CSV table of C-alpha atoms in Angstrom, one decimal:
chain,number,residue,atom,x,y,z
A,1,MET,CA,5.1,-16.5,10.7
A,2,THR,CA,5.3,-13.3,13.0
A,3,THR,CA,7.2,-14.0,16.2
A,4,LEU,CA,6.8,-12.2,19.5
A,5,THR,CA,10.3,-10.7,19.0
A,6,SER,CA,9.4,-9.1,15.7
A,7,LEU,CA,6.1,-7.8,17.1
A,8,TRP,CA,7.9,-6.3,20.0
A,9,THR,CA,10.5,-4.7,17.7
A,10,GLU,CA,7.9,-3.2,15.4
A,11,SER,CA,5.9,-1.9,18.3
A,12,ALA,CA,9.0,-0.4,19.9
A,13,ASP,CA,10.1,1.2,16.7
A,14,GLY,CA,6.6,2.7,16.2
A,15,ARG,CA,6.6,4.1,19.8
A,16,LEU,CA,10.1,5.5,19.4
A,17,GLY,CA,9.1,7.3,16.2
A,18,LEU,CA,6.0,8.7,17.8
A,19,LEU,CA,7.9,9.8,20.9
A,20,MET,CA,10.7,11.5,18.8
A,21,SER,CA,8.1,13.4,16.8
A,22,ALA,CA,6.2,14.5,19.9
A,23,LEU,CA,9.5,15.7,21.5
A,24,SER,CA,10.5,17.6,18.4
A,25,GLY,CA,7.1,19.3,18.3
A,26,ILE,CA,7.3,20.3,22.0
A,27,ALA,CA,10.9,21.5,21.6
A,28,MET,CA,9.9,23.6,18.6
A,29,ALA,CA,6.9,25.1,20.4
A,30,LEU,CA,9.0,26.0,23.4
A,31,ALA,CA,11.7,27.6,21.3
A,32,VAL,CA,9.2,29.7,19.4
A,33,ALA,CA,7.4,30.7,22.5
A,34,LEU,CA,10.7,31.8,24.2
A,35,ALA,CA,11.9,33.7,21.2
A,36,MET,CA,8.5,35.5,20.8
A,37,THR,CA,8.5,36.4,24.5
A,38,VAL,CA,12.0,37.9,24.4
A,39,TYR,CA,11.3,39.6,21.1
A,40,PHE,CA,8.1,41.3,22.2
A,41,ARG,CA,9.6,42.5,25.5
A,42,LEU,CA,12.6,44.1,23.9
A,43,SER,CA,11.0,45.7,20.9
A,44,TYR,CA,9.6,49.2,20.5
A,45,ARG,CA,6.0,49.9,19.4
A,46,THR,CA,6.7,51.6,16.0
A,47,TRP,CA,5.0,50.7,12.7
A,48,ARG,CA,8.1,48.7,11.8
A,49,ASP,CA,7.9,46.8,15.0
A,50,VAL,CA,4.3,46.0,14.3
A,51,LEU,CA,5.2,44.7,10.9
A,52,ARG,CA,8.0,42.6,12.3
A,53,HIS,CA,5.7,41.3,15.1
A,54,GLY,CA,3.1,40.3,12.4
A,55,VAL,CA,5.7,38.4,10.4
A,56,ALA,CA,7.1,36.7,13.5
A,57,THR,CA,3.6,35.7,14.5
A,58,LEU,CA,2.9,34.2,11.1
A,59,ALA,CA,6.2,32.3,11.3
A,60,ALA,CA,5.3,31.0,14.8
A,61,LEU,CA,1.8,29.9,13.6
A,62,ALA,CA,3.4,28.1,10.6
A,63,LEU,CA,5.8,26.3,12.9
A,64,PHE,CA,3.1,25.3,15.3
A,65,ALA,CA,1.0,23.9,12.3
A,66,PHE,CA,4.0,22.0,11.0
A,67,ALA,CA,4.6,20.4,14.5
A,68,ALA,CA,0.9,19.5,14.8
A,69,TYR,CA,0.9,17.9,11.4
A,70,ASP,CA,4.1,16.0,12.0
A,71,MET,CA,2.8,14.6,15.3
A,72,ARG,CA,-0.6,13.6,13.7
A,73,HIS,CA,1.2,11.9,10.8
A,74,ALA,CA,3.5,10.0,13.2
A,75,ALA,CA,0.5,9.0,15.4
A,76,LEU,CA,-1.5,7.7,12.4
A,77,ALA,CA,1.6,5.8,11.1
A,78,TYR,CA,2.1,4.2,14.5
A,79,LEU,CA,-1.6,3.1,14.5
A,80,GLY,CA,-1.3,1.9,10.9
A,81,LEU,CA,-4.1,4.2,9.7
A,82,ASN,CA,-4.3,5.9,6.4
A,83,PRO,CA,-6.3,9.2,6.6
A,84,SER,CA,-6.8,9.6,2.9
A,85,LYS,CA,-8.1,6.0,2.4
A,86,PRO,CA,-7.1,5.3,-1.2
A,87,VAL,CA,-9.2,2.8,-3.1
A,88,VAL,CA,-7.9,0.0,-5.4
A,89,ALA,CA,-10.0,-0.6,-8.5
A,90,PHE,CA,-9.3,-4.1,-9.9
A,91,GLU,CA,-10.2,-6.2,-12.9
A,92,ILE,CA,-9.9,-10.0,-12.8
A,93,ARG,CA,-10.0,-12.2,-15.8
A,94,MET,CA,-11.0,-15.9,-15.5
A,95,PRO,CA,-12.9,-18.5,-17.4
A,96,ARG,CA,-16.5,-17.5,-18.1
A,97,GLU,CA,-18.0,-20.5,-16.4
A,98,MET,CA,-16.3,-19.7,-13.1
A,99,LEU,CA,-18.2,-16.4,-12.9
A,100,THR,CA,-21.7,-17.7,-13.7
A,101,GLY,CA,-24.1,-17.6,-10.8
A,102,MET,CA,-22.1,-15.5,-8.5
A,103,THR,CA,-24.8,-15.3,-5.9
A,104,ASP,CA,-22.8,-16.6,-3.0
A,105,SER,CA,-19.4,-15.4,-4.1
A,106,GLN,CA,-17.3,-13.1,-1.9
A,107,ILE,CA,-14.2,-11.0,-2.5
A,108,GLU,CA,-12.1,-9.8,0.5
A,109,LEU,CA,-8.9,-7.9,1.0
A,110,HIS,CA,-6.7,-9.6,3.6
A,111,THR,CA,-3.9,-7.7,5.2
A,112,ASP,CA,-1.8,-8.2,8.3
A,113,ARG,CA,-4.0,-5.6,10.0
A,114,ASN,CA,-7.5,-6.2,8.9
A,115,GLN,CA,-10.0,-7.9,6.5
A,116,ILE,CA,-12.5,-6.0,4.4
A,117,LEU,CA,-15.1,-6.9,1.8
A,118,ALA,CA,-14.6,-5.5,-1.7
A,119,LEU,CA,-17.5,-4.1,-3.8
A,120,VAL,CA,-18.2,-5.9,-7.1
A,121,ASP,CA,-18.9,-3.6,-10.0
A,122,GLY,CA,-20.1,-6.2,-12.4
A,123,VAL,CA,-19.0,-9.0,-14.8
A,124,ARG,CA,-18.4,-8.6,-18.6
A,125,ASP,CA,-17.8,-11.4,-21.1
A,126,LEU,CA,-14.6,-11.3,-23.2
A,127,ALA,CA,-14.1,-12.6,-26.7
A,128,ASP,CA,-11.5,-15.1,-25.6
A,129,GLY,CA,-13.9,-17.2,-23.6
A,130,ARG,CA,-13.1,-15.5,-20.3
A,131,ALA,CA,-15.0,-13.0,-18.3
A,132,LEU,CA,-13.9,-9.8,-16.6
A,133,LEU,CA,-14.8,-9.2,-13.0
A,134,ARG,CA,-14.6,-5.6,-11.9
A,135,GLY,CA,-14.6,-4.2,-8.4
A,136,ALA,CA,-13.0,-1.9,-5.8
A,137,VAL,CA,-11.8,-2.1,-2.2
A,138,ALA,CA,-10.6,0.6,0.2
A,139,LEU,CA,-7.1,0.6,1.7
A,140,ASN,CA,-7.7,1.5,5.3
A,141,HIS,CA,-4.3,0.7,6.7
A,142,ARG,CA,-0.7,1.4,5.7
A,143,THR,CA,0.8,-2.0,5.0
A,144,ALA,CA,2.4,-3.7,2.0
A,145,ASP,CA,0.9,-7.1,2.9
A,146,ARG,CA,-2.3,-7.1,0.9
A,147,ILE,CA,-4.0,-10.2,-0.7
A,148,LEU,CA,-7.2,-10.1,-2.6
A,149,VAL,CA,-9.1,-13.3,-2.0
A,150,VAL,CA,-11.9,-14.3,-4.5
A,151,ASN,CA,-14.1,-17.1,-3.0
A,152,LEU,CA,-16.4,-18.8,-5.5
A,153,PRO,CA,-18.3,-21.5,-3.5
A,154,GLY,CA,-18.1,-24.9,-5.2
A,155,LYS,CA,-15.6,-23.6,-7.8
A,156,GLY,CA,-12.5,-22.5,-5.8
A,157,THR,CA,-10.7,-19.8,-4.0
A,158,PHE,CA,-8.2,-17.6,-5.8
A,159,GLU,CA,-5.6,-15.3,-4.2
A,160,PHE,CA,-4.0,-12.3,-5.9
A,161,ARG,CA,-1.3,-10.4,-4.1
A,162,LEU,CA,-1.5,-6.7,-4.6
A,163,ARG,CA,2.1,-5.5,-5.4
A,164,LEU,CA,1.7,-2.1,-3.9
A,165,PRO,CA,3.8,-0.2,-1.4
A,166,ALA,CA,2.5,0.6,2.1
A,167,GLU,CA,1.6,4.1,0.9
A,168,PRO,CA,0.7,3.7,-2.8
A,169,HIS,CA,0.4,6.7,-5.2
A,170,ARG,CA,-2.7,7.3,-7.3
A,171,SER,CA,-2.4,5.9,-10.8
A,172,PRO,CA,-4.4,7.1,-13.8
A,173,GLU,CA,-4.2,3.8,-15.6
A,174,PHE,CA,-4.3,0.1,-14.8
A,175,GLY,CA,-1.0,-1.6,-14.2
A,176,PRO,CA,0.1,-4.8,-16.0
A,177,TRP,CA,-1.7,-8.1,-15.7
A,178,HIS,CA,-0.5,-10.5,-12.9
A,179,LEU,CA,-1.1,-14.2,-12.5
A,180,ALA,CA,-3.0,-15.6,-9.5
A,181,ASP,CA,-0.6,-16.3,-6.7
A,182,ARG,CA,-2.6,-19.2,-5.3
A,183,ILE,CA,-5.5,-21.4,-6.5
A,184,ALA,CA,-7.4,-23.8,-4.3
A,185,SER,CA,-10.4,-25.7,-5.7
A,186,PRO,CA,-12.7,-28.6,-4.6
A,187,LEU,CA,-11.4,-32.0,-5.7
A,188,ALA,CA,-14.4,-32.4,-8.0
A,189,ALA,CA,-14.1,-29.0,-9.6
A,190,PRO,CA,-11.9,-28.7,-12.7
A,191,VAL,CA,-9.5,-25.8,-12.8
A,192,ALA,CA,-8.1,-24.1,-15.8
A,193,PRO,CA,-4.3,-23.4,-16.0
A,194,GLN,CA,-3.1,-20.7,-13.7
A,195,ASP,CA,-2.4,-18.3,-16.6
A,196,ALA,CA,-6.2,-18.2,-17.2
A,197,TYR,CA,-6.6,-16.2,-13.9
A,198,THR,CA,-5.1,-12.7,-14.0
A,199,ILE,CA,-5.6,-9.4,-12.3
A,200,ARG,CA,-4.7,-5.8,-12.9
A,201,TYR,CA,-5.4,-2.8,-10.7
A,202,ARG,CA,-4.9,0.9,-10.1
A,203,VAL,CA,-5.1,3.2,-7.1
A,204,LEU,CA,-7.8,5.9,-7.0
């Protein structure tokens, strides 16, 4: 459970990081502006001076761009937003009868910041008596607390924790299969052993 103390600490840490980044950007901008002012006032107008002025201007613009990027990155991190919005493509194996008649089924990604519906790409039968459910979901926030919840009305709810860092890297291939972390089913509904429900995923 998240306590008020931990929430205050995380919020304070985020504000401090944002403030430090903003101060560093302002200090860099002031230093560059001061150096450019002194340089242009003391220099002569020869072709070498023009060349030096051009190089100095490019360097100043590069520093300004870096400061702006650093402040933007810190602000987005403080808000928990991920500007690139990576997508997790997943495949879930479970008994074939569990995936028949998926008219009212729903797959959601639950995090400590939001909940979002996943898109289902289809179901394919496998030779071992199971079926393969494919889909994808966007990662809109930077957080390592991600759980994919598959809700099959009348059959059960299955939770799969996505073992990904807060800022995952793209992966060309699917990772290893993982067992379901939690299975909850109606009392009247039979449930296969936990190892019958597995998931694998990759980041696009």
